[in-house]
Tab-separated table of C-alpha atoms in Angstrom:
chain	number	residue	atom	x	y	z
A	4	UNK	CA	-37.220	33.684	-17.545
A	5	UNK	CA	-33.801	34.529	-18.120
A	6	UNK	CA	-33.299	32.991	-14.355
A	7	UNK	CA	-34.520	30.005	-14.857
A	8	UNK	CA	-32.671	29.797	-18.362
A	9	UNK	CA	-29.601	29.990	-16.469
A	10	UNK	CA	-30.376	27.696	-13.038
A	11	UNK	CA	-31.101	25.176	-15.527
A	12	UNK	CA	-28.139	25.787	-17.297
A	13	UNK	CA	-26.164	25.768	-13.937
A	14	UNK	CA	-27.888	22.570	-13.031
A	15	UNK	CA	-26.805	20.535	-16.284
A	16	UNK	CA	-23.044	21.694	-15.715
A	17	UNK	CA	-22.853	20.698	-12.251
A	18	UNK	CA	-24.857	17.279	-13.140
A	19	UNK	CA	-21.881	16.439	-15.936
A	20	UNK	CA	-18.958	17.982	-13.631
A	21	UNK	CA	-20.390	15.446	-10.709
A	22	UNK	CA	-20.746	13.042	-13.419
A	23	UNK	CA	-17.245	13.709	-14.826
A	24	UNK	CA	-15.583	13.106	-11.458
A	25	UNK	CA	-17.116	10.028	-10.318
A	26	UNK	CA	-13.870	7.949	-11.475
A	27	UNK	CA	-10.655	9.025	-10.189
A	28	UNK	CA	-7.479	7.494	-12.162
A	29	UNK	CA	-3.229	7.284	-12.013
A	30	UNK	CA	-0.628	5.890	-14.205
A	31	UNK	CA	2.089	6.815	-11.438
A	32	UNK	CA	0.821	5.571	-8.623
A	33	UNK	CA	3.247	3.970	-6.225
A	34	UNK	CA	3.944	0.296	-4.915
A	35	UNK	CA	6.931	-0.322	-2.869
A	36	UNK	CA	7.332	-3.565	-0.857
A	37	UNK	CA	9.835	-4.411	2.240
A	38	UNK	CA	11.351	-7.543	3.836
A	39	UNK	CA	13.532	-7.181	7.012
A	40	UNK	CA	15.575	-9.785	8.285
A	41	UNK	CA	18.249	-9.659	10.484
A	42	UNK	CA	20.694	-10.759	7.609
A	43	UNK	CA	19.178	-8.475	4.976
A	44	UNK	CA	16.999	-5.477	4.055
A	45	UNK	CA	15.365	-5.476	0.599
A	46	UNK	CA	12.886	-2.906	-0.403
A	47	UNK	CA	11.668	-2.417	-4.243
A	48	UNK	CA	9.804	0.938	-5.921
A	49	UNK	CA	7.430	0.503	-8.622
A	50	UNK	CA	6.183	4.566	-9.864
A	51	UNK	CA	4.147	3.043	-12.413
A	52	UNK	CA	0.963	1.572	-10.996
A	53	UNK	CA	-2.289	2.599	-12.950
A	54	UNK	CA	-5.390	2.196	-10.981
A	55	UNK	CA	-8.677	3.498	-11.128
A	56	UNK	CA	-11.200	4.173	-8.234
A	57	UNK	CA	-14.949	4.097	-9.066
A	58	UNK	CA	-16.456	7.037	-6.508
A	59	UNK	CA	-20.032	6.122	-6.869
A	60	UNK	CA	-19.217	1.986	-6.208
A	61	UNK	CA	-16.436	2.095	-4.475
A	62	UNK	CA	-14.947	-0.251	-6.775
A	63	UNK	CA	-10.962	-0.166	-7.433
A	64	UNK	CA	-8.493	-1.411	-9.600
A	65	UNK	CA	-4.800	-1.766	-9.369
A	66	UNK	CA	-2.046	-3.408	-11.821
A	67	UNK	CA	1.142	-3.143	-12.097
A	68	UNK	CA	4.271	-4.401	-13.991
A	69	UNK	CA	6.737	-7.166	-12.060
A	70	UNK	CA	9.666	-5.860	-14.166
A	71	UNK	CA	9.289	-1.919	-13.486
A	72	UNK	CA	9.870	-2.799	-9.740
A	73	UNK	CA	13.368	-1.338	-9.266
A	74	UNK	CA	15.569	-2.289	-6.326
A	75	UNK	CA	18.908	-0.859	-5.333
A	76	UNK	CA	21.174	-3.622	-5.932
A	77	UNK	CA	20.844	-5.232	-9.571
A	78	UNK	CA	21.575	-8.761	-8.087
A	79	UNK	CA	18.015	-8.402	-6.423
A	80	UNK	CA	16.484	-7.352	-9.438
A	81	UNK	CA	17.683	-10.215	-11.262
A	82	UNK	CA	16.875	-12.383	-8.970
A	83	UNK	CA	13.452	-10.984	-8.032
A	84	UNK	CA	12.543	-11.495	-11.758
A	85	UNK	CA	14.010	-14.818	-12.980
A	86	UNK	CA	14.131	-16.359	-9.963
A	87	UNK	CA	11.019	-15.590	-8.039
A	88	UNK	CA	8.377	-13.642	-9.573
A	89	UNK	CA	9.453	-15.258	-12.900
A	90	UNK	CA	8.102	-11.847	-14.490
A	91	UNK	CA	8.943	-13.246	-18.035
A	92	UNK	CA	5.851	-15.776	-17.406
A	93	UNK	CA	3.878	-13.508	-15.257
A	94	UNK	CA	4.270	-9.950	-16.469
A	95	UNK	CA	1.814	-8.178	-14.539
A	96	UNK	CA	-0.139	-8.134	-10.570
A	97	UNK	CA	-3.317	-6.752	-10.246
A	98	UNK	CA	-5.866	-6.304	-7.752
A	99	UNK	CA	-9.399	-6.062	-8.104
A	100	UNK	CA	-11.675	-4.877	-5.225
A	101	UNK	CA	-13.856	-2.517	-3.474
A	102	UNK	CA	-14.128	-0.663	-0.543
A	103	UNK	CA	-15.652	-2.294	2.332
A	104	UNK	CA	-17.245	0.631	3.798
A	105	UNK	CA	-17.687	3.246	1.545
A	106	UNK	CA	-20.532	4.933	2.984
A	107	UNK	CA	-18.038	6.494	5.483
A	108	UNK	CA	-16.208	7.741	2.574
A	109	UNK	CA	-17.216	11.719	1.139
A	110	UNK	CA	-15.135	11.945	-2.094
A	111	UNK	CA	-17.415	15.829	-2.314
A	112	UNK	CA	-15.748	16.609	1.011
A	113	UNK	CA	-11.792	17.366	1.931
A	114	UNK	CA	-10.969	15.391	4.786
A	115	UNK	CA	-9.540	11.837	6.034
A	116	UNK	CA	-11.587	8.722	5.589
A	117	UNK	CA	-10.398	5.658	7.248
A	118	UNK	CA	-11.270	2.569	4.892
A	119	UNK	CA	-11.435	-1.311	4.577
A	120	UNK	CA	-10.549	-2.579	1.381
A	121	UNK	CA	-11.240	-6.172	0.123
A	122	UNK	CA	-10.708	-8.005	-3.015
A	123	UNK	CA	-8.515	-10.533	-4.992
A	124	UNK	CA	-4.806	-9.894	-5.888
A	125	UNK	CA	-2.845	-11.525	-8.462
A	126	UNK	CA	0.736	-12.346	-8.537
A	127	UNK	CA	3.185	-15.101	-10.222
A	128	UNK	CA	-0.490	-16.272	-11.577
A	129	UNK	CA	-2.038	-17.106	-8.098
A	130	UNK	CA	-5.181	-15.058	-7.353
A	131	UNK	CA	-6.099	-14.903	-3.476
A	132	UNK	CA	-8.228	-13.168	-1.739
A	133	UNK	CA	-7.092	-10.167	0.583
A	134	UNK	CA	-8.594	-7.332	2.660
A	135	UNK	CA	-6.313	-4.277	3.809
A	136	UNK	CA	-6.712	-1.168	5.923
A	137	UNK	CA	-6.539	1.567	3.946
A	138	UNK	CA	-6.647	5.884	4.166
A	139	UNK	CA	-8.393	7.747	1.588
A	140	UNK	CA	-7.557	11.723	2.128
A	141	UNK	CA	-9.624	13.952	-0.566
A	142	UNK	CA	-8.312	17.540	-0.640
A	143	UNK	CA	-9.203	20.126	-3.494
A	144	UNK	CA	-10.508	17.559	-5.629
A	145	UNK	CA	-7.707	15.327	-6.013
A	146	UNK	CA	-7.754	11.739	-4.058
A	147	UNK	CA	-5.073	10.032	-2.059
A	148	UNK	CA	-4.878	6.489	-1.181
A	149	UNK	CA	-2.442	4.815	0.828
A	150	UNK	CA	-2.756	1.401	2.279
A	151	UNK	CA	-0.123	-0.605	4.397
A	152	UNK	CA	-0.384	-4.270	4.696
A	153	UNK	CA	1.854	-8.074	4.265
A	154	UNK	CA	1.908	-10.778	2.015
A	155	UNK	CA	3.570	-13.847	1.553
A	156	UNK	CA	5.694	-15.212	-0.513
A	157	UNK	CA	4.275	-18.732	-0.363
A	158	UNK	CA	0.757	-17.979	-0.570
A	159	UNK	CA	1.702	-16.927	-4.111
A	160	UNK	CA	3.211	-20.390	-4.866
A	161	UNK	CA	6.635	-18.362	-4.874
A	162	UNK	CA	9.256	-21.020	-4.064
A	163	UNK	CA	12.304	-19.223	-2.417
A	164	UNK	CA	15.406	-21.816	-2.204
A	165	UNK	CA	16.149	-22.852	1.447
A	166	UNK	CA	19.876	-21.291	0.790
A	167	UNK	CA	18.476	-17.627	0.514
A	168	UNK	CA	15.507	-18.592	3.271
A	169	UNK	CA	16.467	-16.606	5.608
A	170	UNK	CA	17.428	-13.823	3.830
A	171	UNK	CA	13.643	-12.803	2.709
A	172	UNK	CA	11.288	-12.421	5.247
A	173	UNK	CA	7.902	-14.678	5.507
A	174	UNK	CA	5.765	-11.694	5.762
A	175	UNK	CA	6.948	-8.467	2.743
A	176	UNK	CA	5.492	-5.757	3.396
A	177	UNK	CA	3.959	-4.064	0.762
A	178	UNK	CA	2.794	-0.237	0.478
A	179	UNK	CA	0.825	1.564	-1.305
A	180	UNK	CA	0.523	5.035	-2.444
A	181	UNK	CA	-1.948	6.668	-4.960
A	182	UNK	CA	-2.157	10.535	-6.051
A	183	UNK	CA	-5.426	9.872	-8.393
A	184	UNK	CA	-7.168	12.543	-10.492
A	185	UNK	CA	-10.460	12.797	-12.037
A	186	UNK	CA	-10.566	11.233	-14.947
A	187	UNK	CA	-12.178	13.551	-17.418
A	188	UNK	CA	-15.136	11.918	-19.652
B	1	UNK	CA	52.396	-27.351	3.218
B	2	UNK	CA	52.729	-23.909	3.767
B	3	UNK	CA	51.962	-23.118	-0.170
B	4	UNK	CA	48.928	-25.333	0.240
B	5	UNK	CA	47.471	-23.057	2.773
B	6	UNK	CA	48.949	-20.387	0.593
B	7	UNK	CA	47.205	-21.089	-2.340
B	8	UNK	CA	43.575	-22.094	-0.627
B	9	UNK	CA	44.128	-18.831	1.436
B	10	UNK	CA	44.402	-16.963	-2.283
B	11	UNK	CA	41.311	-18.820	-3.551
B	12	UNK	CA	39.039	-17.997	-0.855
B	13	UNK	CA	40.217	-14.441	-0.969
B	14	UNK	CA	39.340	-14.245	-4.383
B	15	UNK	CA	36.052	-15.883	-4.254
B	16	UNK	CA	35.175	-13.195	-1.573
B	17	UNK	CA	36.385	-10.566	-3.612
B	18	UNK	CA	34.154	-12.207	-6.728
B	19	UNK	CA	31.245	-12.706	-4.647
B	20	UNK	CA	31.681	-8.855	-3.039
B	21	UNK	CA	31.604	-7.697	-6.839
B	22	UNK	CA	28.990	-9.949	-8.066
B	23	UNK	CA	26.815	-9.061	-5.317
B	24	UNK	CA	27.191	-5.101	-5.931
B	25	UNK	CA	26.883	-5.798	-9.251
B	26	UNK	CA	25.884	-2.287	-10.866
B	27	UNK	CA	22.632	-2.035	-12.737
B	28	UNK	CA	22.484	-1.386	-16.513
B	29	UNK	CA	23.545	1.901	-17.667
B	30	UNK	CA	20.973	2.770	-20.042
B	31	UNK	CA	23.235	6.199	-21.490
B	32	UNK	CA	25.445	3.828	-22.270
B	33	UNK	CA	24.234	1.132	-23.677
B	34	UNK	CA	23.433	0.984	-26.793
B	35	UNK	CA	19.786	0.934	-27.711
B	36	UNK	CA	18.721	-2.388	-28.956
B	37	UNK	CA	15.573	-1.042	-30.942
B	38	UNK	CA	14.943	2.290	-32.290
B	39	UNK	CA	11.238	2.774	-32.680
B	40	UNK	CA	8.088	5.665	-32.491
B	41	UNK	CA	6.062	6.309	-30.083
B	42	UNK	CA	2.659	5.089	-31.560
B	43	UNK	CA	4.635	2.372	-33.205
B	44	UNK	CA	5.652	1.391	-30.056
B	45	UNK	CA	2.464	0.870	-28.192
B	46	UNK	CA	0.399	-0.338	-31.289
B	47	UNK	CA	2.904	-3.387	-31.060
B	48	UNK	CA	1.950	-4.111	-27.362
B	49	UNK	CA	-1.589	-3.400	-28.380
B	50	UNK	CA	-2.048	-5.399	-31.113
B	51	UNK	CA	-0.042	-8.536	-29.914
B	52	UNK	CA	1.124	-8.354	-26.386
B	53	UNK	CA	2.776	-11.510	-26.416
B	54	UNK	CA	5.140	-11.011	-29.462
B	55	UNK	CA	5.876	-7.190	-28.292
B	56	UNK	CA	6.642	-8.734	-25.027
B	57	UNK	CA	9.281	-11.546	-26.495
B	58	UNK	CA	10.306	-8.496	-28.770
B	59	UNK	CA	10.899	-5.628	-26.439
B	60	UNK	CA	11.182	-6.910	-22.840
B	61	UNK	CA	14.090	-6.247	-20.690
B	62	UNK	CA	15.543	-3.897	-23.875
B	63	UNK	CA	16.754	-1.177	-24.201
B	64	UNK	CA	14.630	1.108	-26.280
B	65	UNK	CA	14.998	4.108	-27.906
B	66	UNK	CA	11.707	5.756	-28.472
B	67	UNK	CA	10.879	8.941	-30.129
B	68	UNK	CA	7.515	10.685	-29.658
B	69	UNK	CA	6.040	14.103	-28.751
B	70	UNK	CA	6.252	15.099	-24.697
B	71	UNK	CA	2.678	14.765	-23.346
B	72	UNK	CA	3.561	15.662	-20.362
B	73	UNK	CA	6.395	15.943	-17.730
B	74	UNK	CA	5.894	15.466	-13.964
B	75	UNK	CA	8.371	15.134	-11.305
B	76	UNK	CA	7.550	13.176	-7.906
B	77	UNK	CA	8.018	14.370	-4.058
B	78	UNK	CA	11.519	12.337	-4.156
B	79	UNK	CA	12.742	14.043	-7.237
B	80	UNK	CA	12.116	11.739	-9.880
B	81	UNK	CA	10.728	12.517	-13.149
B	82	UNK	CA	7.600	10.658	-14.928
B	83	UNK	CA	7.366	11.659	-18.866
B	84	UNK	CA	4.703	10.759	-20.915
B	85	UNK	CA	5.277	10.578	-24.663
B	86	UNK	CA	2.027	10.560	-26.708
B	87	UNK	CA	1.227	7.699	-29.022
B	88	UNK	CA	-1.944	9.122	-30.978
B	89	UNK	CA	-4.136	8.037	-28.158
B	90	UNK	CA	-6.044	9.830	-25.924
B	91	UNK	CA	-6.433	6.732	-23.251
B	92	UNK	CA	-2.458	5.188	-23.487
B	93	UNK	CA	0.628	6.734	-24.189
B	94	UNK	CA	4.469	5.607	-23.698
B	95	UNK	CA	5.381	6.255	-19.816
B	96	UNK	CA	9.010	6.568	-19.042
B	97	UNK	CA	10.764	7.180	-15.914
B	98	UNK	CA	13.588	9.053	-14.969
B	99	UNK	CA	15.792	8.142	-12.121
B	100	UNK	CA	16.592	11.213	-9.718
B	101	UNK	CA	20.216	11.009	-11.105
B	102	UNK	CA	19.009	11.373	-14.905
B	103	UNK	CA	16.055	13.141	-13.667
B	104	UNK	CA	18.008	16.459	-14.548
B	105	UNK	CA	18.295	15.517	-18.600
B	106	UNK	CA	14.329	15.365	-18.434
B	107	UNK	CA	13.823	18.598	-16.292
B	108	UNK	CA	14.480	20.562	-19.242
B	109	UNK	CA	11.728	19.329	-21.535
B	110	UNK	CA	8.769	20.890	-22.163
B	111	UNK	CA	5.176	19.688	-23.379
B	112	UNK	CA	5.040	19.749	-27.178
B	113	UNK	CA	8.622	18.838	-27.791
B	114	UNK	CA	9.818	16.381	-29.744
B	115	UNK	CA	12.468	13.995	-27.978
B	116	UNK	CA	14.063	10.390	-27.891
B	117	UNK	CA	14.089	8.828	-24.843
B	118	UNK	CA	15.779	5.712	-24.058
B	119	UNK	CA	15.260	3.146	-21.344
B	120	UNK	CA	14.394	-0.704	-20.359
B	121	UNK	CA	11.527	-1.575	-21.579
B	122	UNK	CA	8.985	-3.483	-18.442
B	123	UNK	CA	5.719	-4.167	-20.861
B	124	UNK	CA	2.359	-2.585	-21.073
B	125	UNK	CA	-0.529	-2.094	-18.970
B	126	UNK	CA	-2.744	0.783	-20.489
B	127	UNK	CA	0.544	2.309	-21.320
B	128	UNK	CA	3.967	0.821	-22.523
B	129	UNK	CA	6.224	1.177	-19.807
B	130	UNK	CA	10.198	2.419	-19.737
B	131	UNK	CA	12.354	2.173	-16.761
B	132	UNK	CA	15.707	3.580	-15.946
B	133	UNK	CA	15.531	6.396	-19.170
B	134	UNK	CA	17.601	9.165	-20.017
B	135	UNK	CA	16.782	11.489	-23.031
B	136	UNK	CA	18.922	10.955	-26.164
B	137	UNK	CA	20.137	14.332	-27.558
């Protein structure tokens, strides 16, 4: 009796640990993006991305704040918010998706999942659609994401002058890197 | 003749010089600027909260001094710092990071402790958001 008392018990934990750990969350996750041309290099860190991944659906969610994008020289900054992203109008990018394939994905098991994501992202108020490669690696119950891929600037109705042209490149690259934990229910 | 070229000579070195300066242009030094609003913590985020749009003509792109208890303190692989100050809410709180070159005023702080921190203020997504912070003694 006592036995069962306590597999039952067991049982119910476990159920509301699994249960507990289906959504994995950040505050400081990390978005960096990079254009190379031959005249200039500009690269930009954001540490504050908050995202959450859904486990069970394989549903994620990223956003993140134009302004907290920090870049090394304050000209770029400037001009990166007034002039391009025009972050006083459009404070915030998000993106909204899922993974493609998450059936190859064990969040239960440490190890290196290779995923597809797709979904819409919004920036400077233009929502598009986009799909990205993407790594998931789950070790000791924490998840990391990364994902590599380009955008560009026009496809976000982001008007660079001809003067500067050649100074950003058509394709920015855009990276991203997520240390999530469970988020406790 | 010779002071024309003179003189246009002077100009263009000058405008190069202006342009070099302009273009390496420093960023804001938050420790030494002076904070533009003084507010705390739950205060803080209640505002974005309650009316994002006025918080965000109020507070964006200032610098803001904001007092609050330490929720938690956690430094990143490149040696920055990410403090959390709690604003009465278990869900959102008042994120500010530390640049690796401030990141050593922050390293000090522990959980529990009462502290200003000052920084630029980028807006709020679940949490208000400071950039560029050092902590005010």
């Amino acid at each position: 009796m006592k036995k069962i008392v306590f597999n039952t018990l067991l049982l119910v934990l476990l159920a509301t640990a699994v249960q507990a750990q289906d959504k994995f969350f950040t505050k400081t996750g990390k978005i960096s993006f990079f254009s190379s041309t031959p005249m200039e290099d500009i690269e930009a860190h954001n540490k504050t991305t908050t995202s959450v991944i859904d486990t069970k659906t394989g549903k994620l969610e990223f956003a993140v704040l134009m302004k907290a994008f920090q870049f090394e020289k304050a000209l770029m900054e400037e001009h990166f918010n007034e002039n391009y992203v025009e972050s006083g109008k459009y404070p915030k990018a998000s993106f909204s998706g899922a993974i493609a394939n998450l059936s190859d994905v064990n969040f239960k098991k440490d190890g290196t999942y290779k995923v597809t994501v797709k979904g819409n992202l919004t920036l400077h108020g233009v929502t598009k659609a986009v799909e990205a490669p993407g790594t998931i690696i789950v070790k000791n119950g924490v998840v990391n994401a990364a994902s590599t891929f380009n955008i560009s600037p026009e496809d976000y109705k982001i008007a660079i002058p001809n003067l500067v042209r050649e100074k950003i490149a058509k394709q920015i690259k855009v990276t991203v890197d997520m240390n999530y934990e469970p988020l406790k229910g | 003749m010779k002071k024309f070229i003179l003189i246009t000579l002077a100009a263009a070195v000058i405008a190069a010089i202006v342009g070099f300066l302009l273009y390496n242009k420093p960023h804001r030094d938050t420790a030494s600027a002076e904070s533009d609003f003084v507010v705390e913590a739950p205060v803080l985020l209640k505002e974005f909260t309650e009316n994002e749009a006025a918080a965000n003509q109020k507070y964006l792109d200032k610098v803001v001094a904001v007092r609050g208890k330490v929720k938690s303190v956690t430094p990143d692989d490149e040696g920055n710092i990410n403090l959390t100050l709690d604003a009465d809410n278990d869900m959102a709180g008042v994120i500010c990071t530390f640049p690796k070159a401030d990141a050593e005023s922050a390293g000090s702080i522990n959980e529990g402790e009462e502290v200003t921190v000052k920084g630029v203020c980028t807006g709020v997504l679940m949490d208000v958001v400071l950039i560029r912070c050092v902590v005010e003694k």
